[in-house]
Amino acid sequence: MLNVPVDVIATFNVQGKIKPNYIRVEDEDHTLRTYKIEDVISCKEEKYAGVPAILFCCNIVREDCLQLINIRYHIKTHQWVIVGDEGKNERQTAVRIY
Amino acid sequence: MDRLIFHIDVNSAFLSWEAVYRLHILGDKTDLRQIPSAVGGDVKKRHGIILARSLPAKKFGIRTGDTLADALKLCPDLVVVPPHYDLYDSCSKALMEILKEYSPCVEQYSVDEAFCDMTGTAHLYGSPVAAANLIKDRIYRELGFTVNIGISTNKVLAKMASDFKKPNLVHTLFPEELETKLWRLPVDDLFYVGHATKRKLHALGIHTIGELATTDLDILRSHFKKFGEVIYAFANGMDLSVVSDEPHVNKGYGNSTTIAFDVDRPDTAKIVLLSLAEKVCSRLRADNAMATVVAVGIVNNEFKYESHQMTLFSPTNITIEVHRAACVLFDELWDGSPIRKLGIRTSKVVYGKTDRQLNLFDLDRFEKFSKLDKAVDAVRERFGEDSIMRAVFLKNPVYHMAGGVAPEKRRPDYGNGIKE
């Protein structure tokens, strides 16, 4: 699966730290669903291919389960994308019972 | 004290950069570097050559510069991706930023190559090999692509060293290693030795760099003049040039374009020349430069190249003036054969404010046109290159600022909405 741009509500504190709060994604049946981001596990600045971005690894609640997702904030274009969840990172696919 | 020079070279740059972009930014799962793949032009627009290829594609015998058709014959499953020059810019800049953290003296040699003067960094990063590995691994970790680093005491040896086994490796080529590492290589591996020189050297019975290095210099001088001294010095690992972190001055500005169809009418050709003049002059104006000599080059459909030049009355960067000169040259030069490629080159460049030779019959109305061009540049700067164009280019297949990197090559259409 490819990375897809998504809508995000985020807060920016006075130090310039970014915290994503809500994410809105399109479901398989093309309805928009909003998920609250429960907590941010980690964030990491990246510069792959010279493109500056911040990768957030965070938990959302989906169908009564906590799901770990990776979202990336592109610093230059101010765009958020959800990182495709197959293979690359094993932690991403782990779904814990809430 | 001996100097310590690093040469950093990105492994199949255009292809690696595209691979990293697709993997990390778009989220693609296949790594172009692991499969036979290449960056190539658009066959329909006759830009059909291989600009870079992956190492697996190299195994099929595909070389940079091959036509797409030839490459596909060698490897029918070759994955060809379009060029993406905006990405190359950002990768190149990011690379240079990292290098500048390790050395105050970095010379960008091309979009994907740089020299670093690392003299005196031993106490900072340890041995040269350790320092090079540190830089190489950091580039891979942060930017996602691999580089080769060549280490030596001068630029030419460092460059030769970075060209040894690839990818992702550090090699040294210190003067004491010349005989074992450099001299056994074929002579055309040497920097500055191209096809023509290789043929001449072979005719002299010189096949390896070692043979060149031990040839009597007078023999080389008699065959190659001054150039013989240059390649003799390189083969013996001698190079006194310094790593210069100052950007070099442009001696000339030129642009050319391969047209999607063969041009057989002078008026069409002159429209192409106008679009080239527009591009060249906007670059001149951006650098606050003016050119005195204008040259026009034509490649016809049989790939025959001819050029013709003239000196202007006074230096200029006015589109209309350069175009007028180009049209005069074109009329004198063109033999009527179908044209494949047109180019304009300007030289004898002067920078800054120069006093213009006033012409009693200033029919070109220099002042007015210079104001017009300035206004056009300002509009383009603010609203984009395509925001304003000469009316002749409306509904015209010729792009209004031809030459250089075409807009569609700046960024291909990935179709998923991720911007850069």
Coordinates of N, CA and C in Angstrom, one line a residue, chain B residues 79-222:
Chain B
V79 N 12.5 -1.6 -15.8 CA 11.6 -0.6 -15.3 C 12.2 0.7 -15.6
V80 N 11.5 1.5 -16.4 CA 12.0 2.9 -16.7 C 11.1 3.9 -16.0
V81 N 11.8 4.8 -15.3 CA 11.0 5.8 -14.6 C 11.5 7.2 -15.2
P82 N 10.5 8.2 -15.2 CA 10.9 9.5 -15.7 C 11.8 10.3 -14.8
P83 N 12.5 11.3 -15.4 CA 13.4 12.1 -14.5 C 12.6 13.0 -13.6
H84 N 13.3 13.5 -12.5 CA 12.6 14.2 -11.5 C 13.6 15.2 -10.9
Y85 N 13.8 16.3 -11.7 CA 15.0 17.2 -11.3 C 14.8 17.9 -10.0
D86 N 13.6 18.3 -9.7 CA 13.4 18.9 -8.4 C 13.9 18.1 -7.2
L87 N 13.7 16.8 -7.3 CA 14.2 15.9 -6.3 C 15.7 15.8 -6.3
Y88 N 16.3 15.8 -7.5 CA 17.8 15.8 -7.6 C 18.4 17.0 -6.9
D89 N 17.7 18.2 -7.1 CA 18.2 19.4 -6.4 C 18.1 19.2 -4.9
S90 N 17.0 18.7 -4.4 CA 16.9 18.7 -2.9 C 17.8 17.6 -2.4
C91 N 18.0 16.5 -3.1 CA 19.0 15.5 -2.6 C 20.4 16.0 -2.6
S92 N 20.7 16.7 -3.7 CA 22.1 17.3 -3.8 C 22.3 18.3 -2.7
K93 N 21.4 19.2 -2.4 CA 21.5 20.2 -1.4 C 21.7 19.5 0.0
A94 N 20.9 18.5 0.3 CA 20.9 17.8 1.6 C 22.3 17.2 1.7
L95 N 22.8 16.6 0.7 CA 24.1 15.9 0.7 C 25.2 17.0 1.0
M96 N 25.2 18.1 0.4 CA 26.2 19.1 0.6 C 26.1 19.7 2.0
E97 N 24.9 19.8 2.5 CA 24.8 20.3 3.9 C 25.5 19.3 4.9
I98 N 25.3 18.0 4.7 CA 26.0 17.1 5.6 C 27.5 17.2 5.4
L99 N 28.0 17.3 4.2 CA 29.4 17.4 4.0 C 30.0 18.6 4.6
K100 N 29.3 19.7 4.6 CA 29.8 20.9 5.2 C 29.9 20.9 6.7
E101 N 29.2 19.9 7.3 CA 29.4 19.7 8.7 C 30.7 19.1 9.1
Y102 N 31.3 18.4 8.1 CA 32.6 17.7 8.4 C 33.8 18.5 7.9
S103 N 33.6 19.4 7.0 CA 34.8 20.1 6.5 C 34.4 21.5 6.1
P104 N 35.2 22.5 6.4 CA 34.9 23.9 6.1 C 35.1 24.1 4.6
C105 N 35.7 23.2 3.9 CA 36.1 23.4 2.5 C 35.5 22.3 1.6
V106 N 34.3 22.6 1.1 CA 33.6 21.6 0.2 C 33.4 22.2 -1.1
E107 N 33.8 21.5 -2.1 CA 33.7 22.0 -3.5 C 32.7 21.0 -4.2
Q108 N 31.5 21.6 -4.6 CA 30.5 20.8 -5.3 C 31.0 20.6 -6.7
Y109 N 31.3 19.4 -7.1 CA 31.9 19.2 -8.4 C 30.8 19.0 -9.5
S110 N 29.7 18.4 -9.1 CA 28.6 18.2 -10.0 C 27.4 18.0 -9.1
V111 N 26.3 17.7 -9.7 CA 25.1 17.5 -8.9 C 25.2 16.4 -7.8
D112 N 26.0 15.4 -8.2 CA 26.1 14.3 -7.2 C 27.6 14.0 -6.8
E113 N 28.4 14.9 -6.9 CA 29.8 14.7 -6.6 C 30.4 15.9 -5.8
A114 N 31.3 15.7 -4.9 CA 31.9 16.8 -4.2 C 33.3 16.4 -3.7
F115 N 34.2 17.4 -3.6 CA 35.4 17.2 -3.0 C 35.4 17.9 -1.6
C116 N 36.0 17.2 -0.6 CA 36.1 17.8 0.7 C 37.6 17.9 1.1
D117 N 38.1 19.0 1.5 CA 39.4 19.1 2.0 C 39.4 18.7 3.5
M118 N 39.9 17.5 3.8 CA 39.8 17.0 5.2 C 41.1 17.1 5.9
T119 N 42.0 17.9 5.3 CA 43.4 18.1 6.0 C 43.2 18.6 7.4
G120 N 43.8 18.0 8.4 CA 43.7 18.4 9.7 C 42.5 18.0 10.5
T121 N 41.8 17.0 10.0 CA 40.6 16.6 10.8 C 40.9 15.3 11.5
A122 N 42.1 14.9 11.5 CA 42.5 13.6 12.2 C 42.1 13.6 13.6
H123 N 42.3 14.7 14.3 CA 42.0 14.8 15.7 C 40.5 14.8 16.0
L124 N 39.7 15.2 15.0 CA 38.3 15.2 15.2 C 37.6 13.9 14.9
Y125 N 38.0 13.2 13.9 CA 37.3 12.0 13.5 C 38.1 10.8 13.4
G126 N 39.4 10.9 13.8 CA 40.2 9.7 13.7 C 40.8 9.5 12.3
S127 N 41.2 8.3 12.0 CA 41.9 8.0 10.7 C 41.0 8.4 9.5
P128 N 41.6 8.7 8.4 CA 40.8 9.1 7.2 C 39.7 8.0 6.9
V129 N 40.1 6.8 6.9 CA 39.1 5.7 6.6 C 37.9 5.7 7.6
A130 N 38.2 5.9 8.8 CA 37.2 6.0 9.9 C 36.3 7.2 9.6
A131 N 36.9 8.3 9.3 CA 36.1 9.5 9.0 C 35.2 9.3 7.8
A132 N 35.8 8.7 6.7 CA 35.0 8.5 5.5 C 33.8 7.6 5.8
N133 N 34.1 6.5 6.5 CA 33.0 5.6 6.8 C 31.9 6.3 7.7
L134 N 32.3 7.2 8.6 CA 31.4 7.9 9.4 C 30.4 8.7 8.5
I135 N 31.0 9.5 7.5 CA 30.3 10.3 6.6 C 29.3 9.5 5.8
K136 N 29.9 8.4 5.2 CA 29.2 7.6 4.3 C 27.9 7.0 5.0
D137 N 28.2 6.5 6.2 CA 27.1 5.8 6.9 C 26.0 6.8 7.4
R138 N 26.5 8.0 7.7 CA 25.5 9.0 8.1 C 24.6 9.4 6.9
I139 N 25.2 9.6 5.8 CA 24.4 9.9 4.6 C 23.4 8.8 4.3
Y140 N 23.8 7.6 4.5 CA 22.9 6.5 4.2 C 21.7 6.5 5.3
R141 N 22.1 6.7 6.5 CA 21.1 6.7 7.6 C 20.1 7.8 7.4
E142 N 20.7 9.0 7.2 CA 19.8 10.2 7.2 C 19.1 10.4 5.8
L143 N 19.8 10.3 4.8 CA 19.2 10.6 3.5 C 18.8 9.4 2.7
G144 N 19.2 8.2 3.1 CA 18.7 7.0 2.5 C 19.4 6.5 1.3
F145 N 20.4 7.2 0.8 CA 21.1 6.7 -0.4 C 22.6 6.4 -0.1
T146 N 23.2 5.6 -0.9 CA 24.6 5.2 -0.7 C 25.6 6.1 -1.5
V147 N 26.8 6.2 -1.0 CA 27.8 7.0 -1.7 C 29.1 6.1 -1.7
N148 N 30.0 6.4 -2.6 CA 31.4 5.9 -2.5 C 32.3 7.1 -2.1
I149 N 33.2 6.8 -1.2 CA 34.2 7.9 -0.9 C 35.6 7.5 -1.3
G150 N 36.3 8.3 -2.0 CA 37.7 8.1 -2.4 C 38.5 9.0 -1.5
I151 N 39.6 8.4 -1.0 CA 40.5 9.2 -0.1 C 41.9 9.2 -0.7
S152 N 42.5 10.4 -0.8 CA 43.9 10.5 -1.2 C 44.5 11.9 -0.8
T153 N 45.6 12.2 -1.4 CA 46.2 13.5 -1.0 C 46.0 14.5 -2.1
N154 N 45.3 14.2 -3.1 CA 44.9 15.2 -4.1 C 43.6 14.9 -4.8
K155 N 43.1 15.8 -5.5 CA 41.7 15.6 -6.1 C 41.6 14.5 -7.1
V156 N 42.6 14.4 -8.0 CA 42.4 13.5 -9.1 C 42.5 12.0 -8.5
L157 N 43.4 11.8 -7.6 CA 43.5 10.4 -7.0 C 42.3 10.1 -6.2
A158 N 41.8 11.1 -5.4 CA 40.5 10.9 -4.7 C 39.4 10.5 -5.6
K159 N 39.3 11.2 -6.7 CA 38.3 10.9 -7.7 C 38.4 9.5 -8.3
M160 N 39.6 9.2 -8.6 CA 39.9 7.8 -9.2 C 39.5 6.7 -8.1
A161 N 39.8 7.0 -6.9 CA 39.5 6.0 -5.8 C 38.0 5.8 -5.6
S162 N 37.3 6.9 -5.7 CA 35.8 6.7 -5.5 C 35.2 6.0 -6.6
D163 N 35.9 5.8 -7.7 CA 35.4 5.1 -8.8 C 35.7 3.6 -8.8
F164 N 36.4 3.1 -7.8 CA 36.7 1.7 -7.7 C 35.4 1.0 -7.4
K165 N 35.5 -0.2 -6.8 CA 34.3 -1.0 -6.6 C 33.1 -0.3 -5.9
K166 N 31.9 -0.5 -6.4 CA 30.7 0.2 -5.9 C 29.7 -0.9 -5.5
P167 N 28.7 -0.6 -4.7 CA 28.4 0.7 -4.1 C 28.8 0.7 -2.6
N168 N 28.5 1.9 -2.0 CA 28.6 2.0 -0.6 C 29.9 1.6 0.0
L169 N 31.0 2.1 -0.6 CA 32.3 1.7 -0.1 C 33.3 2.9 0.0
V170 N 34.3 2.7 0.8 CA 35.3 3.7 1.0 C 36.6 3.1 0.4
H171 N 37.3 3.8 -0.4 CA 38.6 3.3 -0.9 C 39.7 4.4 -0.7
T172 N 40.9 3.9 -0.5 CA 42.0 4.9 -0.5 C 42.8 4.7 -1.7
L173 N 43.5 5.8 -2.1 CA 44.5 5.7 -3.2 C 45.6 6.7 -2.9
F174 N 46.4 6.3 -2.0 CA 47.5 7.2 -1.6 C 48.6 7.0 -2.6
P175 N 49.5 8.0 -2.7 CA 50.6 7.9 -3.8 C 51.3 6.6 -3.7
E176 N 51.5 6.0 -2.5 CA 52.3 4.8 -2.4 C 51.5 3.6 -2.9
E177 N 50.2 3.8 -3.1 CA 49.4 2.7 -3.6 C 49.2 2.7 -5.1
L178 N 49.8 3.7 -5.7 CA 49.5 3.9 -7.2 C 49.7 2.6 -8.0
E179 N 50.9 2.0 -7.8 CA 51.3 0.9 -8.6 C 50.3 -0.3 -8.5
T180 N 49.9 -0.5 -7.2 CA 49.1 -1.7 -7.0 C 47.6 -1.4 -7.3
K181 N 47.1 -0.2 -7.1 CA 45.7 0.0 -7.2 C 45.3 0.7 -8.6
L182 N 46.2 1.6 -9.1 CA 45.8 2.4 -10.2 C 46.4 1.9 -11.5
W183 N 47.6 1.5 -11.5 CA 48.4 1.3 -12.7 C 47.9 0.1 -13.5
R184 N 47.2 -0.9 -12.8 CA 46.8 -2.0 -13.6 C 45.5 -1.8 -14.3
L185 N 44.8 -0.7 -14.1 CA 43.5 -0.4 -14.7 C 43.7 0.0 -16.1
P186 N 42.7 -0.3 -17.0 CA 42.7 0.2 -18.4 C 42.8 1.7 -18.5
V187 N 43.5 2.2 -19.5 CA 43.8 3.6 -19.6 C 42.6 4.5 -19.7
D188 N 41.5 4.0 -20.2 CA 40.3 4.8 -20.3 C 39.6 5.0 -19.0
D189 N 40.0 4.3 -18.0 CA 39.5 4.6 -16.6 C 40.0 5.9 -16.1
L190 N 41.1 6.4 -16.6 CA 41.7 7.6 -16.1 C 40.8 8.8 -16.4
F191 N 40.8 9.7 -15.4 CA 40.1 11.0 -15.5 C 40.6 11.7 -16.7
Y192 N 39.7 12.3 -17.5 CA 40.1 13.1 -18.7 C 40.4 12.2 -20.0
V193 N 40.5 10.9 -19.8 CA 40.7 10.1 -21.0 C 39.4 9.5 -21.5
G194 N 39.0 10.1 -22.7 CA 37.7 9.7 -23.3 C 38.0 8.8 -24.5
H195 N 36.9 8.6 -25.3 CA 37.0 7.7 -26.5 C 38.2 8.1 -27.4
A196 N 38.3 9.3 -27.7 CA 39.2 9.7 -28.8 C 40.7 9.5 -28.2
T197 N 40.9 10.0 -27.0 CA 42.2 9.8 -26.4 C 42.6 8.3 -26.3
K198 N 41.6 7.6 -25.9 CA 41.8 6.1 -25.7 C 42.3 5.5 -27.0
R199 N 41.6 5.8 -28.1 CA 42.0 5.3 -29.4 C 43.4 5.6 -29.7
K200 N 43.8 6.9 -29.5 CA 45.2 7.3 -29.9 C 46.2 6.6 -29.0
L201 N 45.9 6.5 -27.7 CA 46.8 5.8 -26.8 C 47.0 4.4 -27.1
H202 N 45.9 3.7 -27.5 CA 45.9 2.3 -27.9 C 46.9 2.2 -29.1
A203 N 46.7 3.2 -30.1 CA 47.6 3.1 -31.3 C 49.1 3.2 -30.9
L204 N 49.3 3.9 -29.8 CA 50.7 4.0 -29.3 C 51.1 2.8 -28.5
G205 N 50.2 1.8 -28.3 CA 50.5 0.7 -27.5 C 50.4 0.9 -26.0
I206 N 49.7 1.9 -25.7 CA 49.5 2.2 -24.2 C 48.0 1.7 -23.9
H207 N 48.0 0.7 -23.0 CA 46.7 0.1 -22.7 C 46.3 0.3 -21.2
T208 N 47.3 0.4 -20.4 CA 46.9 0.6 -18.9 C 47.5 1.9 -18.5
I209 N 46.9 2.3 -17.3 CA 47.4 3.6 -16.7 C 48.9 3.5 -16.4
G210 N 49.3 2.3 -15.9 CA 50.7 2.1 -15.6 C 51.6 2.4 -16.8
E211 N 51.2 1.9 -18.0 CA 52.0 2.1 -19.2 C 52.0 3.6 -19.6
L212 N 50.9 4.2 -19.3 CA 50.9 5.7 -19.6 C 51.8 6.4 -18.7
A213 N 51.8 6.0 -17.4 CA 52.6 6.7 -16.4 C 54.1 6.5 -16.7
T214 N 54.5 5.4 -17.3 CA 55.9 5.1 -17.5 C 56.4 5.5 -18.9
T215 N 55.4 6.0 -19.7 CA 55.8 6.4 -21.1 C 56.6 7.7 -21.0
D216 N 57.6 7.8 -21.9 CA 58.4 9.0 -21.9 C 57.5 10.3 -22.2
L217 N 57.6 11.3 -21.4 CA 56.8 12.4 -21.5 C 56.9 13.1 -22.9
D218 N 58.1 13.1 -23.5 CA 58.2 13.8 -24.8 C 57.4 13.1 -25.8
I219 N 57.3 11.8 -25.7 CA 56.4 11.1 -26.7 C 55.0 11.6 -26.6
L220 N 54.5 11.6 -25.4 CA 53.1 12.1 -25.1 C 53.0 13.5 -25.6
R221 N 54.0 14.4 -25.3 CA 53.9 15.8 -25.7 C 53.8 15.9 -27.2
S222 N 54.5 15.0 -28.0 CA 54.5 15.2 -29.4 C 53.2 14.7 -30.0

